[in-house]
Amino acid sequence: VTNYTLRIATTTNSVPTTDMTGNYSITNTGGVSAVYDASRGYVFSLSGSNYLQVALSTPKDATRSFWFKPAYSLGVINNVNGTIIASPVWTINNNLIVASNGVISTYIGNNPGTNAASGTIVSSTNFDGLGWNFYTITTSTIGPNFVSLYVNGVLVSTNTSGLVSYPYTDTGPISIGAYYSPSSGYSGSVVGPNNYLTGYIDDIRQYNYTLTPAQIKNIYNNTLKSISFTDINSYVFRLQSKSSIVPQYDTTGIYSVT
């Protein structure tokens, strides 16, 4: 059983104001929208000038996963170097360097803004930049793979440097569709949102522990069908908890729980 700390998805044409646990509020800056995709149902559309943000820290041992498809028009992938999901020292960049192929990389440093490259991993394989792919990034303090990148449930790249103070505990916030610098020390002289992304993202999750390869493969297999196409779309109200905390909202994210 895998218990996520954060999960952001939608079954309608609106962006929810809380995540699916009901524990975290979602700030929508610049008008991120929910649009219908023939493959995955309702997904989040990022236009290159907007982003979502959640006030959540990330421990040293953690996992982030999401489905992503870049925007594509007139033979060119838009915003080829935009940030998919990031917090001040825990960044996942979408580096799509060729129109028909995609490379994804992640940067996690023990010294924010100056030493991020020491925690860099880049996928050794290009992936279809035009379709949906499922990305998972894990961090572990015990190694041997301190940072691991999985695509569609398969391990494609690792970092085994094992820095003394690495991975780095991240106090957040988490931004989706942009990199957000809380101060100038994190991203050059830029403070606030930058490095916007153009594309589509679905079913964003954070686990506050390191998932095993078998767990990651299982999540991939179970999310090949979007949440929009599963039984969650058949009920109006559903109340459950995946932790010791009573949620503030039901599973649909529409109804508050008193």
PDB file of N, CA and C in Angstrom, residues 112-209:
ATOM      1  N   PRO A 112      21.505  25.553  -1.835  1.00  0.00           N
ATOM      2  CA  PRO A 112      20.534  26.136  -2.765  1.00  0.00           C
ATOM      3  C   PRO A 112      21.132  27.227  -3.643  1.00  0.00           C
ATOM      4  N   GLY A 113      20.889  27.122  -4.926  1.00  0.00           N
ATOM      5  CA  GLY A 113      21.250  28.177  -5.855  1.00  0.00           C
ATOM      6  C   GLY A 113      22.677  28.147  -6.347  1.00  0.00           C
ATOM      7  N   THR A 114      23.587  27.463  -5.630  1.00  0.00           N
ATOM      8  CA  THR A 114      24.988  27.485  -6.035  1.00  0.00           C
ATOM      9  C   THR A 114      25.573  26.110  -6.298  1.00  0.00           C
ATOM     10  N   ASN A 115      24.992  25.068  -5.713  1.00  0.00           N
ATOM     11  CA  ASN A 115      25.586  23.746  -5.836  1.00  0.00           C
ATOM     12  C   ASN A 115      24.577  22.715  -6.311  1.00  0.00           C
ATOM     13  N   ALA A 116      23.528  23.181  -6.977  1.00  0.00           N
ATOM     14  CA  ALA A 116      22.483  22.257  -7.412  1.00  0.00           C
ATOM     15  C   ALA A 116      23.010  21.223  -8.386  1.00  0.00           C
ATOM     16  N   ALA A 117      24.019  21.602  -9.185  1.00  0.00           N
ATOM     17  CA  ALA A 117      24.523  20.673 -10.190  1.00  0.00           C
ATOM     18  C   ALA A 117      25.104  19.419  -9.565  1.00  0.00           C
ATOM     19  N   SER A 118      25.506  19.480  -8.306  1.00  0.00           N
ATOM     20  CA  SER A 118      26.087  18.308  -7.662  1.00  0.00           C
ATOM     21  C   SER A 118      25.056  17.214  -7.471  1.00  0.00           C
ATOM     22  N   GLY A 119      23.792  17.542  -7.552  1.00  0.00           N
ATOM     23  CA  GLY A 119      22.740  16.545  -7.412  1.00  0.00           C
ATOM     24  C   GLY A 119      21.974  16.326  -8.688  1.00  0.00           C
ATOM     25  N   THR A 120      22.580  16.597  -9.813  1.00  0.00           N
ATOM     26  CA  THR A 120      21.861  16.534 -11.084  1.00  0.00           C
ATOM     27  C   THR A 120      21.836  15.113 -11.631  1.00  0.00           C
ATOM     28  N   ILE A 121      20.675  14.697 -12.127  1.00  0.00           N
ATOM     29  CA  ILE A 121      20.604  13.484 -12.936  1.00  0.00           C
ATOM     30  C   ILE A 121      19.832  13.817 -14.202  1.00  0.00           C
ATOM     31  N   VAL A 122      20.259  13.237 -15.294  1.00  0.00           N
ATOM     32  CA  VAL A 122      19.607  13.458 -16.580  1.00  0.00           C
ATOM     33  C   VAL A 122      19.334  12.102 -17.198  1.00  0.00           C
ATOM     34  N   SER A 123      18.136  11.923 -17.722  1.00  0.00           N
ATOM     35  CA  SER A 123      17.804  10.640 -18.328  1.00  0.00           C
ATOM     36  C   SER A 123      18.737  10.351 -19.492  1.00  0.00           C
ATOM     37  N   SER A 124      19.172   9.103 -19.599  1.00  0.00           N
ATOM     38  CA  SER A 124      20.086   8.709 -20.664  1.00  0.00           C
ATOM     39  C   SER A 124      19.347   8.335 -21.939  1.00  0.00           C
ATOM     40  N   THR A 125      18.025   8.355 -21.884  1.00  0.00           N
ATOM     41  CA  THR A 125      17.211   7.965 -23.027  1.00  0.00           C
ATOM     42  C   THR A 125      16.253   9.093 -23.389  1.00  0.00           C
ATOM     43  N   ASN A 126      16.054   9.316 -24.671  1.00  0.00           N
ATOM     44  CA  ASN A 126      15.046  10.274 -25.103  1.00  0.00           C
ATOM     45  C   ASN A 126      13.678   9.600 -25.128  1.00  0.00           C
ATOM     46  N   PHE A 127      12.653  10.352 -24.796  1.00  0.00           N
ATOM     47  CA  PHE A 127      11.300   9.826 -24.762  1.00  0.00           C
ATOM     48  C   PHE A 127      10.414  10.621 -25.706  1.00  0.00           C
ATOM     49  N   ASP A 128       9.306  10.026 -26.054  1.00  0.00           N
ATOM     50  CA  ASP A 128       8.380  10.662 -26.971  1.00  0.00           C
ATOM     51  C   ASP A 128       7.903  11.980 -26.389  1.00  0.00           C
ATOM     52  N   GLY A 129       8.348  13.072 -26.940  1.00  0.00           N
ATOM     53  CA  GLY A 129       7.982  14.377 -26.423  1.00  0.00           C
ATOM     54  C   GLY A 129       6.593  14.817 -26.804  1.00  0.00           C
ATOM     55  N   LEU A 130       5.899  14.009 -27.608  1.00  0.00           N
ATOM     56  CA  LEU A 130       4.592  14.429 -28.089  1.00  0.00           C
ATOM     57  C   LEU A 130       3.447  13.817 -27.299  1.00  0.00           C
ATOM     58  N   GLY A 131       3.711  12.745 -26.569  1.00  0.00           N
ATOM     59  CA  GLY A 131       2.648  12.044 -25.864  1.00  0.00           C
ATOM     60  C   GLY A 131       2.791  12.116 -24.359  1.00  0.00           C
ATOM     61  N   TRP A 132       1.945  11.363 -23.687  1.00  0.00           N
ATOM     62  CA  TRP A 132       1.965  11.306 -22.226  1.00  0.00           C
ATOM     63  C   TRP A 132       3.025  10.325 -21.739  1.00  0.00           C
ATOM     64  N   ASN A 133       3.768  10.728 -20.714  1.00  0.00           N
ATOM     65  CA  ASN A 133       4.699   9.842 -20.029  1.00  0.00           C
ATOM     66  C   ASN A 133       4.547  10.034 -18.529  1.00  0.00           C
ATOM     67  N   PHE A 134       4.845   8.981 -17.784  1.00  0.00           N
ATOM     68  CA  PHE A 134       4.722   8.994 -16.335  1.00  0.00           C
ATOM     69  C   PHE A 134       6.115   9.080 -15.726  1.00  0.00           C
ATOM     70  N   TYR A 135       6.380  10.167 -15.000  1.00  0.00           N
ATOM     71  CA  TYR A 135       7.695  10.412 -14.428  1.00  0.00           C
ATOM     72  C   TYR A 135       7.660  10.265 -12.909  1.00  0.00           C
ATOM     73  N   THR A 136       8.683   9.622 -12.368  1.00  0.00           N
ATOM     74  CA  THR A 136       8.820   9.463 -10.922  1.00  0.00           C
ATOM     75  C   THR A 136      10.256   9.762 -10.537  1.00  0.00           C
ATOM     76  N   ILE A 137      10.437  10.572  -9.514  1.00  0.00           N
ATOM     77  CA  ILE A 137      11.769  10.902  -9.007  1.00  0.00           C
ATOM     78  C   ILE A 137      11.793  10.574  -7.524  1.00  0.00           C
ATOM     79  N   THR A 138      12.784   9.814  -7.092  1.00  0.00           N
ATOM     80  CA  THR A 138      12.923   9.461  -5.677  1.00  0.00           C
ATOM     81  C   THR A 138      14.244   9.985  -5.132  1.00  0.00           C
ATOM     82  N   THR A 139      14.260  10.297  -3.845  1.00  0.00           N
ATOM     83  CA  THR A 139      15.496  10.610  -3.141  1.00  0.00           C
ATOM     84  C   THR A 139      15.627   9.667  -1.959  1.00  0.00           C
ATOM     85  N   SER A 140      16.861   9.320  -1.616  1.00  0.00           N
ATOM     86  CA  SER A 140      17.123   8.389  -0.523  1.00  0.00           C
ATOM     87  C   SER A 140      18.397   8.787   0.192  1.00  0.00           C
ATOM     88  N   THR A 141      18.380   8.764   1.500  1.00  0.00           N
ATOM     89  CA  THR A 141      19.571   9.122   2.279  1.00  0.00           C
ATOM     90  C   THR A 141      20.506   7.936   2.492  1.00  0.00           C
ATOM     91  N   ILE A 142      20.053   6.725   2.153  1.00  0.00           N
ATOM     92  CA  ILE A 142      20.875   5.548   2.409  1.00  0.00           C
ATOM     93  C   ILE A 142      21.541   4.996   1.154  1.00  0.00           C
ATOM     94  N   GLY A 143      21.115   5.455  -0.034  1.00  0.00           N
ATOM     95  CA  GLY A 143      21.753   5.018  -1.262  1.00  0.00           C
ATOM     96  C   GLY A 143      21.496   3.541  -1.547  1.00  0.00           C
ATOM     97  N   PRO A 144      22.208   2.928  -2.523  1.00  0.00           N
ATOM     98  CA  PRO A 144      23.291   3.570  -3.285  1.00  0.00           C
ATOM     99  C   PRO A 144      22.798   4.597  -4.301  1.00  0.00           C
ATOM    100  N   ASN A 145      21.509   4.540  -4.655  1.00  0.00           N
ATOM    101  CA  ASN A 145      20.958   5.514  -5.592  1.00  0.00           C
ATOM    102  C   ASN A 145      20.326   6.645  -4.798  1.00  0.00           C
ATOM    103  N   PHE A 146      21.065   7.728  -4.625  1.00  0.00           N
ATOM    104  CA  PHE A 146      20.577   8.834  -3.805  1.00  0.00           C
ATOM    105  C   PHE A 146      19.460   9.603  -4.501  1.00  0.00           C
ATOM    106  N   VAL A 147      19.519   9.687  -5.822  1.00  0.00           N
ATOM    107  CA  VAL A 147      18.436  10.262  -6.611  1.00  0.00           C
ATOM    108  C   VAL A 147      18.190   9.323  -7.784  1.00  0.00           C
ATOM    109  N   SER A 148      16.916   8.988  -8.028  1.00  0.00           N
ATOM    110  CA  SER A 148      16.596   8.067  -9.116  1.00  0.00           C
ATOM    111  C   SER A 148      15.464   8.635  -9.949  1.00  0.00           C
ATOM    112  N   LEU A 149      15.567   8.456 -11.255  1.00  0.00           N
ATOM    113  CA  LEU A 149      14.546   8.913 -12.192  1.00  0.00           C
ATOM    114  C   LEU A 149      13.949   7.708 -12.915  1.00  0.00           C
ATOM    115  N   TYR A 150      12.623   7.601 -12.860  1.00  0.00           N
ATOM    116  CA  TYR A 150      11.896   6.532 -13.544  1.00  0.00           C
ATOM    117  C   TYR A 150      10.987   7.163 -14.602  1.00  0.00           C
ATOM    118  N   VAL A 151      10.877   6.513 -15.736  1.00  0.00           N
ATOM    119  CA  VAL A 151       9.932   6.930 -16.766  1.00  0.00           C
ATOM    120  C   VAL A 151       9.068   5.732 -17.121  1.00  0.00           C
ATOM    121  N   ASN A 152       7.757   5.909 -16.991  1.00  0.00           N
ATOM    122  CA  ASN A 152       6.799   4.842 -17.245  1.00  0.00           C
ATOM    123  C   ASN A 152       7.132   3.583 -16.446  1.00  0.00           C
ATOM    124  N   GLY A 153       7.521   3.808 -15.187  1.00  0.00           N
ATOM    125  CA  GLY A 153       7.773   2.714 -14.264  1.00  0.00           C
ATOM    126  C   GLY A 153       9.119   2.049 -14.392  1.00  0.00           C
ATOM    127  N   VAL A 154       9.992   2.560 -15.267  1.00  0.00           N
ATOM    128  CA  VAL A 154      11.294   1.940 -15.514  1.00  0.00           C
ATOM    129  C   VAL A 154      12.409   2.898 -15.086  1.00  0.00           C
ATOM    130  N   LEU A 155      13.377   2.409 -14.329  1.00  0.00           N
ATOM    131  CA  LEU A 155      14.512   3.226 -13.899  1.00  0.00           C
ATOM    132  C   LEU A 155      15.377   3.571 -15.103  1.00  0.00           C
ATOM    133  N   VAL A 156      15.642   4.875 -15.299  1.00  0.00           N
ATOM    134  CA  VAL A 156      16.431   5.304 -16.457  1.00  0.00           C
ATOM    135  C   VAL A 156      17.716   6.022 -16.070  1.00  0.00           C
ATOM    136  N   SER A 157      17.809   6.558 -14.843  1.00  0.00           N
ATOM    137  CA  SER A 157      19.016   7.288 -14.468  1.00  0.00           C
ATOM    138  C   SER A 157      19.096   7.418 -12.953  1.00  0.00           C
ATOM    139  N   THR A 158      20.331   7.443 -12.426  1.00  0.00           N
ATOM    140  CA  THR A 158      20.533   7.595 -10.986  1.00  0.00           C
ATOM    141  C   THR A 158      21.709   8.517 -10.714  1.00  0.00           C
ATOM    142  N   ASN A 159      21.755   9.016  -9.490  1.00  0.00           N
ATOM    143  CA  ASN A 159      22.908   9.757  -8.993  1.00  0.00           C
ATOM    144  C   ASN A 159      23.393   9.041  -7.743  1.00  0.00           C
ATOM    145  N   THR A 160      24.648   8.640  -7.719  1.00  0.00           N
ATOM    146  CA  THR A 160      25.196   7.869  -6.608  1.00  0.00           C
ATOM    147  C   THR A 160      26.309   8.614  -5.879  1.00  0.00           C
ATOM    148  N   SER A 161      26.331   9.949  -6.010  1.00  0.00           N
ATOM    149  CA  SER A 161      27.442  10.724  -5.447  1.00  0.00           C
ATOM    150  C   SER A 161      27.479  10.671  -3.930  1.00  0.00           C
ATOM    151  N   GLY A 162      26.325  10.576  -3.281  1.00  0.00           N
ATOM    152  CA  GLY A 162      26.288  10.428  -1.835  1.00  0.00           C
ATOM    153  C   GLY A 162      26.907  11.590  -1.079  1.00  0.00           C
ATOM    154  N   LEU A 163      26.501  12.812  -1.396  1.00  0.00           N
ATOM    155  CA  LEU A 163      27.029  13.975  -0.696  1.00  0.00           C
ATOM    156  C   LEU A 163      26.706  13.905   0.787  1.00  0.00           C
ATOM    157  N   VAL A 164      27.569  14.453   1.598  1.00  0.00           N
ATOM    158  CA  VAL A 164      27.438  14.358   3.051  1.00  0.00           C
ATOM    159  C   VAL A 164      26.108  14.912   3.534  1.00  0.00           C
ATOM    160  N   SER A 165      25.713  16.064   3.033  1.00  0.00           N
ATOM    161  CA  SER A 165      24.477  16.704   3.488  1.00  0.00           C
ATOM    162  C   SER A 165      23.372  16.620   2.444  1.00  0.00           C
ATOM    163  N   TYR A 166      23.370  15.558   1.687  1.00  0.00           N
ATOM    164  CA  TYR A 166      22.501  15.463   0.512  1.00  0.00           C
ATOM    165  C   TYR A 166      21.746  14.156   0.540  1.00  0.00           C
ATOM    166  N   PRO A 167      20.457  14.091   0.213  1.00  0.00           N
ATOM    167  CA  PRO A 167      19.626  15.183  -0.275  1.00  0.00           C
ATOM    168  C   PRO A 167      19.350  16.240   0.792  1.00  0.00           C
ATOM    169  N   TYR A 168      18.787  17.336   0.352  1.00  0.00           N
ATOM    170  CA  TYR A 168      18.597  18.508   1.186  1.00  0.00           C
ATOM    171  C   TYR A 168      17.127  18.652   1.558  1.00  0.00           C
ATOM    172  N   THR A 169      16.840  18.804   2.864  1.00  0.00           N
ATOM    173  CA  THR A 169      15.464  19.014   3.284  1.00  0.00           C
ATOM    174  C   THR A 169      14.948  20.332   2.723  1.00  0.00           C
ATOM    175  N   ASP A 170      13.776  20.293   2.119  1.00  0.00           N
ATOM    176  CA  ASP A 170      13.222  21.453   1.421  1.00  0.00           C
ATOM    177  C   ASP A 170      11.969  21.927   2.138  1.00  0.00           C
ATOM    178  N   THR A 171      11.936  23.182   2.515  1.00  0.00           N
ATOM    179  CA  THR A 171      10.798  23.715   3.268  1.00  0.00           C
ATOM    180  C   THR A 171       9.650  24.174   2.380  1.00  0.00           C
ATOM    181  N   GLY A 172       9.839  24.110   1.065  1.00  0.00           N
ATOM    182  CA  GLY A 172       8.761  24.495   0.154  1.00  0.00           C
ATOM    183  C   GLY A 172       8.724  25.997  -0.083  1.00  0.00           C
ATOM    184  N   PRO A 173       7.679  26.477  -0.761  1.00  0.00           N
ATOM    185  CA  PRO A 173       6.510  25.753  -1.255  1.00  0.00           C
ATOM    186  C   PRO A 173       6.825  24.947  -2.515  1.00  0.00           C
ATOM    187  N   ILE A 174       5.872  24.092  -2.909  1.00  0.00           N
ATOM    188  CA  ILE A 174       5.983  23.343  -4.146  1.00  0.00           C
ATOM    189  C   ILE A 174       5.231  24.103  -5.239  1.00  0.00           C
ATOM    190  N   SER A 175       5.887  24.325  -6.360  1.00  0.00           N
ATOM    191  CA  SER A 175       5.267  25.014  -7.495  1.00  0.00           C
ATOM    192  C   SER A 175       5.182  24.061  -8.682  1.00  0.00           C
ATOM    193  N   ILE A 176       4.082  24.117  -9.408  1.00  0.00           N
ATOM    194  CA  ILE A 176       3.849  23.259 -10.564  1.00  0.00           C
ATOM    195  C   ILE A 176       3.665  24.148 -11.783  1.00  0.00           C
ATOM    196  N   GLY A 177       4.595  24.066 -12.730  1.00  0.00           N
ATOM    197  CA  GLY A 177       4.532  24.885 -13.925  1.00  0.00           C
ATOM    198  C   GLY A 177       5.459  26.079 -13.911  1.00  0.00           C
ATOM    199  N   ALA A 178       6.230  26.231 -12.843  1.00  0.00           N
ATOM    200  CA  ALA A 178       7.199  27.325 -12.748  1.00  0.00           C
ATOM    201  C   ALA A 178       8.150  27.040 -11.598  1.00  0.00           C
ATOM    202  N   TYR A 179       9.310  27.684 -11.635  1.00  0.00           N
ATOM    203  CA  TYR A 179      10.218  27.664 -10.495  1.00  0.00           C
ATOM    204  C   TYR A 179       9.959  28.925  -9.680  1.00  0.00           C
ATOM    205  N   TYR A 180       9.830  28.771  -8.360  1.00  0.00           N
ATOM    206  CA  TYR A 180       9.542  29.920  -7.501  1.00  0.00           C
ATOM    207  C   TYR A 180      10.701  30.120  -6.537  1.00  0.00           C
ATOM    208  N   SER A 181      11.353  31.278  -6.638  1.00  0.00           N
ATOM    209  CA  SER A 181      12.489  31.595  -5.783  1.00  0.00           C
ATOM    210  C   SER A 181      12.031  32.437  -4.594  1.00  0.00           C
ATOM    211  N   PRO A 182      12.173  31.944  -3.365  1.00  0.00           N
ATOM    212  CA  PRO A 182      11.773  32.735  -2.212  1.00  0.00           C
ATOM    213  C   PRO A 182      12.716  33.896  -1.943  1.00  0.00           C
ATOM    214  N   SER A 183      13.971  33.802  -2.451  1.00  0.00           N
ATOM    215  CA  SER A 183      14.929  34.895  -2.295  1.00  0.00           C
ATOM    216  C   SER A 183      15.941  34.796  -3.419  1.00  0.00           C
ATOM    217  N   SER A 184      16.798  35.798  -3.542  1.00  0.00           N
ATOM    218  CA  SER A 184      17.734  35.847  -4.657  1.00  0.00           C
ATOM    219  C   SER A 184      18.777  34.747  -4.590  1.00  0.00           C
ATOM    220  N   GLY A 185      18.990  34.139  -3.428  1.00  0.00           N
ATOM    221  CA  GLY A 185      20.013  33.110  -3.290  1.00  0.00           C
ATOM    222  C   GLY A 185      19.658  31.792  -3.933  1.00  0.00           C
ATOM    223  N   TYR A 186      18.402  31.627  -4.331  1.00  0.00           N
ATOM    224  CA  TYR A 186      17.973  30.343  -4.856  1.00  0.00           C
ATOM    225  C   TYR A 186      18.047  30.252  -6.369  1.00  0.00           C
ATOM    226  N   SER A 187      17.875  31.334  -7.061  1.00  0.00           N
ATOM    227  CA  SER A 187      17.856  31.271  -8.530  1.00  0.00           C
ATOM    228  C   SER A 187      18.403  32.565  -9.108  1.00  0.00           C
ATOM    229  N   GLY A 188      19.707  32.739  -8.969  1.00  0.00           N
ATOM    230  CA  GLY A 188      20.336  33.948  -9.480  1.00  0.00           C
ATOM    231  C   GLY A 188      19.770  35.184  -8.803  1.00  0.00           C
ATOM    232  N   SER A 189      19.396  36.180  -9.598  1.00  0.00           N
ATOM    233  CA  SER A 189      18.869  37.426  -9.044  1.00  0.00           C
ATOM    234  C   SER A 189      17.350  37.482  -9.117  1.00  0.00           C
ATOM    235  N   VAL A 190      16.719  36.394  -9.603  1.00  0.00           N
ATOM    236  CA  VAL A 190      15.274  36.384  -9.779  1.00  0.00           C
ATOM    237  C   VAL A 190      14.592  35.988  -8.476  1.00  0.00           C
ATOM    238  N   VAL A 191      13.611  36.757  -8.062  1.00  0.00           N
ATOM    239  CA  VAL A 191      12.800  36.434  -6.894  1.00  0.00           C
ATOM    240  C   VAL A 191      11.368  36.274  -7.353  1.00  0.00           C
ATOM    241  N   GLY A 192      10.714  35.198  -6.933  1.00  0.00           N
ATOM    242  CA  GLY A 192       9.355  34.918  -7.372  1.00  0.00           C
ATOM    243  C   GLY A 192       9.333  33.896  -8.490  1.00  0.00           C
ATOM    244  N   PRO A 193       8.237  33.806  -9.251  1.00  0.00           N
ATOM    245  CA  PRO A 193       8.113  32.778 -10.289  1.00  0.00           C
ATOM    246  C   PRO A 193       8.943  33.096 -11.523  1.00  0.00           C
ATOM    247  N   ASN A 194       9.511  32.055 -12.120  1.00  0.00           N
ATOM    248  CA  ASN A 194      10.250  32.179 -13.371  1.00  0.00           C
ATOM    249  C   ASN A 194      10.333  30.796 -14.010  1.00  0.00           C
ATOM    250  N   ASN A 195      10.932  30.728 -15.192  1.00  0.00           N
ATOM    251  CA  ASN A 195      11.120  29.459 -15.900  1.00  0.00           C
ATOM    252  C   ASN A 195       9.794  28.711 -16.088  1.00  0.00           C
ATOM    253  N   TYR A 196       8.808  29.424 -16.620  1.00  0.00           N
ATOM    254  CA  TYR A 196       7.462  28.862 -16.791  1.00  0.00           C
ATOM    255  C   TYR A 196       7.452  27.711 -17.794  1.00  0.00           C
ATOM    256  N   LEU A 197       6.424  26.874 -17.669  1.00  0.00           N
ATOM    257  CA  LEU A 197       6.263  25.700 -18.517  1.00  0.00           C
ATOM    258  C   LEU A 197       5.014  25.824 -19.377  1.00  0.00           C
ATOM    259  N   THR A 198       5.073  25.293 -20.593  1.00  0.00           N
ATOM    260  CA  THR A 198       3.893  25.147 -21.433  1.00  0.00           C
ATOM    261  C   THR A 198       3.671  23.656 -21.664  1.00  0.00           C
ATOM    262  N   GLY A 199       2.510  23.157 -21.267  1.00  0.00           N
ATOM    263  CA  GLY A 199       2.242  21.739 -21.433  1.00  0.00           C
ATOM    264  C   GLY A 199       1.059  21.300 -20.595  1.00  0.00           C
ATOM    265  N   TYR A 200       0.930  19.990 -20.429  1.00  0.00           N
ATOM    266  CA  TYR A 200      -0.208  19.410 -19.708  1.00  0.00           C
ATOM    267  C   TYR A 200       0.309  18.448 -18.647  1.00  0.00           C
ATOM    268  N   ILE A 201      -0.324  18.471 -17.489  1.00  0.00           N
ATOM    269  CA  ILE A 201       0.119  17.636 -16.378  1.00  0.00           C
ATOM    270  C   ILE A 201      -1.091  17.050 -15.672  1.00  0.00           C
ATOM    271  N   ASP A 202      -0.921  15.844 -15.141  1.00  0.00           N
ATOM    272  CA  ASP A 202      -2.040  15.137 -14.525  1.00  0.00           C
ATOM    273  C   ASP A 202      -1.544  14.295 -13.355  1.00  0.00           C
ATOM    274  N   ASP A 203      -2.365  14.174 -12.343  1.00  0.00           N
ATOM    275  CA  ASP A 203      -2.139  13.277 -11.200  1.00  0.00           C
ATOM    276  C   ASP A 203      -0.764  13.486 -10.568  1.00  0.00           C
ATOM    277  N   ILE A 204      -0.570  14.664  -9.995  1.00  0.00           N
ATOM    278  CA  ILE A 204       0.688  15.005  -9.339  1.00  0.00           C
ATOM    279  C   ILE A 204       0.653  14.483  -7.913  1.00  0.00           C
ATOM    280  N   ARG A 205       1.706  13.780  -7.507  1.00  0.00           N
ATOM    281  CA  ARG A 205       1.747  13.198  -6.164  1.00  0.00           C
ATOM    282  C   ARG A 205       3.083  13.451  -5.485  1.00  0.00           C
ATOM    283  N   GLN A 206       3.034  13.540  -4.159  1.00  0.00           N
ATOM    284  CA  GLN A 206       4.253  13.497  -3.363  1.00  0.00           C
ATOM    285  C   GLN A 206       4.067  12.483  -2.243  1.00  0.00           C
ATOM    286  N   TYR A 207       5.072  11.635  -2.087  1.00  0.00           N
ATOM    287  CA  TYR A 207       5.140  10.684  -0.985  1.00  0.00           C
ATOM    288  C   TYR A 207       6.308  11.105  -0.095  1.00  0.00           C
ATOM    289  N   ASN A 208       6.083  11.163   1.194  1.00  0.00           N
ATOM    290  CA  ASN A 208       7.152  11.589   2.094  1.00  0.00           C
ATOM    291  C   ASN A 208       8.011  10.416   2.549  1.00  0.00           C
ATOM    292  N   TYR A 209       8.310   9.551   1.601  1.00  0.00           N
ATOM    293  CA  TYR A 209       9.248   8.459   1.784  1.00  0.00           C
ATOM    294  C   TYR A 209       9.660   7.981   0.397  1.00  0.00           C
TER     295      TYR A 209
END
